[in-house]
Each structure stands twice: as C-alpha cells, then as structure tokens.
Short mmCIF file of C-alpha atoms and ligand atoms in Angstrom, two decimals:
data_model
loop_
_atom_site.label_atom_id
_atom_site.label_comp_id
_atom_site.label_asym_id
_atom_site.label_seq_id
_atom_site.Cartn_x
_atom_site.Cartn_y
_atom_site.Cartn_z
CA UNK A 911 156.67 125.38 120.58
CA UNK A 912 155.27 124.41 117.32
CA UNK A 913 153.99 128.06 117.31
CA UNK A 914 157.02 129.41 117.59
CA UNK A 915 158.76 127.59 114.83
CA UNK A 916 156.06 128.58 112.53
CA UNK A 917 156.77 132.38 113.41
CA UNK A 918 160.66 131.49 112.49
CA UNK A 919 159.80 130.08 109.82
CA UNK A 920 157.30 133.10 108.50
CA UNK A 921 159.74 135.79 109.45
CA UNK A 922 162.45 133.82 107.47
CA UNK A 923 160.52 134.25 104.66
CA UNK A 924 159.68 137.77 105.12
CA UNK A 925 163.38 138.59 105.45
CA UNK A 926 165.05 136.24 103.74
CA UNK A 927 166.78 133.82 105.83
CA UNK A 928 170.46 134.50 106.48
CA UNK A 929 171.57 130.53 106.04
CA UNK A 930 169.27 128.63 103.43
CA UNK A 931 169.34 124.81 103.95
CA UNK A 932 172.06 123.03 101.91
CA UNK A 933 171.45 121.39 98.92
CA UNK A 934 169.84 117.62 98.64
CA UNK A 935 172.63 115.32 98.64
CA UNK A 936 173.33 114.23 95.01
CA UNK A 937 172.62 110.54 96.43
CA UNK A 938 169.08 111.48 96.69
CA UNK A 939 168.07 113.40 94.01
CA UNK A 940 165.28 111.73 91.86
CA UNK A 941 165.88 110.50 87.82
CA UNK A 942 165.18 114.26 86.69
CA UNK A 943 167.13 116.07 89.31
CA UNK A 944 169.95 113.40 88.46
CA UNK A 945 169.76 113.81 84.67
CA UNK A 946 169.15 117.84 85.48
CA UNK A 947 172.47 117.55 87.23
CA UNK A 948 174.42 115.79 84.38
CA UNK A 949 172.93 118.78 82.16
CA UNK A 950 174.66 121.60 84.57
CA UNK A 951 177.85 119.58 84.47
CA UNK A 952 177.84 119.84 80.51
CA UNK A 953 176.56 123.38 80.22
CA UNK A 954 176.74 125.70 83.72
CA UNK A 955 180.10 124.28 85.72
CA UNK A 956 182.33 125.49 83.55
CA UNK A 957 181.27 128.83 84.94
CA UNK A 958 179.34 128.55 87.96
CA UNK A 959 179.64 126.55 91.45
CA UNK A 960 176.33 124.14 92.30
CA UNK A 961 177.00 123.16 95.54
CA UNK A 962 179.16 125.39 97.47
CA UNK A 963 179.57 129.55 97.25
CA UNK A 964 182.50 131.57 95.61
CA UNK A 965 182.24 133.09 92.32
CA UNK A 966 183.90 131.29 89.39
CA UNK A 967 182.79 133.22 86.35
CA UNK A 968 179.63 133.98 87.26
CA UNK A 969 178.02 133.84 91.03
CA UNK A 970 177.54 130.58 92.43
CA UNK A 971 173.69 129.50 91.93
CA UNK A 972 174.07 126.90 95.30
CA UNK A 973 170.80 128.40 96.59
CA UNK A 974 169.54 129.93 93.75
CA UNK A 975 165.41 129.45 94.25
CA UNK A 976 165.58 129.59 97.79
CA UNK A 977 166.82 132.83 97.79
CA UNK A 978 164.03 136.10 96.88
CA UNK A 979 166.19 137.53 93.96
CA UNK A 980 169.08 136.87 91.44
CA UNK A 981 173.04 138.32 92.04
CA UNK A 982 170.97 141.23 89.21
CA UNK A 983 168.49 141.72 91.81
CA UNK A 984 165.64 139.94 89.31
CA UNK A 985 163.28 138.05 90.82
CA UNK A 986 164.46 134.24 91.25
CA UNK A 987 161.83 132.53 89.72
CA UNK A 988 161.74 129.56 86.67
CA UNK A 989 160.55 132.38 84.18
CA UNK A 990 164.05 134.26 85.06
CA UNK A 991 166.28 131.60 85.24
CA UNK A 992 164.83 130.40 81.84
CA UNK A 993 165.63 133.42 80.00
CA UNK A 994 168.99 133.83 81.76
CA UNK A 995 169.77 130.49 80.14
CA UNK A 996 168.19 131.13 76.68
CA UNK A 997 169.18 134.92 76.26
CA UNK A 998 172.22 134.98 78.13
CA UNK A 999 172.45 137.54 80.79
CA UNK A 1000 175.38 140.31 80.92
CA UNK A 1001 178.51 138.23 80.52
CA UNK A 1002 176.52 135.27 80.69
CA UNK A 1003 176.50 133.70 76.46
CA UNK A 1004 173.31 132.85 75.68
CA UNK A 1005 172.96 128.82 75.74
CA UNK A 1006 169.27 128.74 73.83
CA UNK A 1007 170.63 126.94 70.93
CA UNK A 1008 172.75 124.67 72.85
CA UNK A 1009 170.12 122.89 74.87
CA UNK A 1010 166.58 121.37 74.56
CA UNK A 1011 162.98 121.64 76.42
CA UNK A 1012 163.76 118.35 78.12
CA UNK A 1013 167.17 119.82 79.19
CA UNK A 1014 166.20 122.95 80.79
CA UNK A 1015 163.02 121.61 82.58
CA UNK A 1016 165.91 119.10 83.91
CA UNK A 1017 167.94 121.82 84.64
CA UNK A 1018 165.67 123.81 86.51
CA UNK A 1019 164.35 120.86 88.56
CA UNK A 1020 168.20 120.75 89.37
CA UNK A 1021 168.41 123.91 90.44
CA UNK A 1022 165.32 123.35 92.54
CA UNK A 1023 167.43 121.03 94.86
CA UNK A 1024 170.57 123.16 95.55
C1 LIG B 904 180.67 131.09 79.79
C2 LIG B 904 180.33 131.18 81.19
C3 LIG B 904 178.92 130.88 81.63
C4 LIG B 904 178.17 129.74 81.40
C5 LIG B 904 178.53 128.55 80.54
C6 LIG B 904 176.94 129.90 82.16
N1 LIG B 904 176.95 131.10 82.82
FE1 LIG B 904 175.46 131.81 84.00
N2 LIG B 904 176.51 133.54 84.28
C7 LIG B 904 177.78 133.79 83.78
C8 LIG B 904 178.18 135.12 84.19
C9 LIG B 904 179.52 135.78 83.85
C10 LIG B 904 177.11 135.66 84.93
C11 LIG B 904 177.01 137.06 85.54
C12 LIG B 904 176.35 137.90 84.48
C13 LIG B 904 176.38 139.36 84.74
O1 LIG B 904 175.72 139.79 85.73
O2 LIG B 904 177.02 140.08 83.99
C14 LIG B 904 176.08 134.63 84.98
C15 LIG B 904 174.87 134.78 85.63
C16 LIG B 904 173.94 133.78 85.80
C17 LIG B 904 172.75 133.87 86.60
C18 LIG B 904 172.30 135.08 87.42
C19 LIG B 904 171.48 136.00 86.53
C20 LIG B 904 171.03 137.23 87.29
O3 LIG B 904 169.97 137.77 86.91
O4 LIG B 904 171.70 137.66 88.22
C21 LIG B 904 172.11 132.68 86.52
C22 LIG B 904 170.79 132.28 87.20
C23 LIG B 904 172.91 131.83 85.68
N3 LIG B 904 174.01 132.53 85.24
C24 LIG B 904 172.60 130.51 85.37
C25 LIG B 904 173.33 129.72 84.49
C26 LIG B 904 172.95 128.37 84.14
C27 LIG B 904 171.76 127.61 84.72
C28 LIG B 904 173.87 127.93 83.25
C29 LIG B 904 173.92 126.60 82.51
C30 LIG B 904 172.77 126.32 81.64
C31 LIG B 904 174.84 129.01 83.04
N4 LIG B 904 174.47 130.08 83.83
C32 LIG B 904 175.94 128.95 82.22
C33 LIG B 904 178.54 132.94 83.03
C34 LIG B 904 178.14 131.72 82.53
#
C-alpha cells in the first residue's frame, strides 16, 4: 500500500500531475506567506488570479511552483519568477522598481503556497 502511493507519487512527478493540490487556505498561511499575500494584492491581482484558474491579463499563477514550467515554457523556479517580476516578461511591465527585497522574498514564499 504505502508502496504503491510512493510509485503515484514518483510518476506524478515524472509527468507532471494532471490536478496539483489546491492552495493553503489563506487562514493558515504563516506571517510571511500572509504579508507575501498582501504584497500580490498590491502588485500581481490586478492582472493575475492567485487562487483559482482563468486568465485575467496574464495566466493565472494558482499553482505556479508546483507545476515543472511557466505558461513561456521556462522553468518554474524562484530564479524565474524573480526576473519575471523585476524585468517584466512579454506583456508583463517590469515591477523591479516598484517593490523591495523584503517584498519579493514575501512574494515568492506566497507563491510557494498556491
Ligand atoms: C499589468 C499587468 C501585470 C501585472 C501587474 C503583473 N503581471 Fe505577470 N504577467 C502579465 C502578462 C500579460 C503576462 C503574460 C506575458 C507574456 O507571456 O507575454 C504575465 C506573465 C507572468 C508570469 C509567467 C511568466 C512566464 O515565463 O510564462 C509570471 C510568473 C508572472 N506574470 C508573475 C507576476 C507576479 C508575481 C506579479 C506581481 C509582482 C505580476 N506578474 C504582475 C501581466 C502582469
């Protein structure tokens, strides 16, 4: 039994599971996650869904690090997500000089719960 969950689980991660786990309730996020969500409300929402799918200007980022790559097919890792955010991506202003360290490492732990 406990055997065969571990297979599921490795051949989720091998091909990318179909339905990722939903995000952590905002209830339990912890005082970073919280304050990380308070940043997205200021700087993403405007633009992007957290917490459920759809497209509003850009792609919805509910499942963003759970999933092996970006809508662009990059990688879906901090280092990514970081530059998306600093440099702007496509459409996607640049938001670099709008936010500080403290913000984004928020942000990302944010993102981290979705
Ligand atoms: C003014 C609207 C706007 C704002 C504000 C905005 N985004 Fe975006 N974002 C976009 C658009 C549009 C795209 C799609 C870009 C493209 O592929 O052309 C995008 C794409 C992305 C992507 C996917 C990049 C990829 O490689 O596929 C990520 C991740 C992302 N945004 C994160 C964020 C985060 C985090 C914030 C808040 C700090 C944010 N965005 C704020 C419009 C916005």
């Amino acid at each position: 039994m406990r055997r065969a969950l571990l297979l599921l689980i490795a051949a989720c991660g091998l091909a990318g599971c179909k339905s990722t786990p939903p995000p952590v309730p905002l209830e339990q996020l912890n005082a970073q996650q919280t304050q990380g969500h308070a940043v997205f409300q200021t700087h993403c929402a405007v633009c992007h869904y957290d917490r459920q799918s759809g497209s509003l200007h850009g792609p919805a980022l509910i499942g963003v690090f759970k999933k092996p790559a970006l809508p662009s097919g990059a990688p879906a890792n901090e280092d990514r997500v970081t530059d998306t955010v600093l440099h702007g991506h496509g459409l996607m202003p640049a938001l670099g000089n709008t936010m500080d360290p403290q913000d984004l490492s928020d942000l990302l732990a944010y993102l981290h719960t979705l």
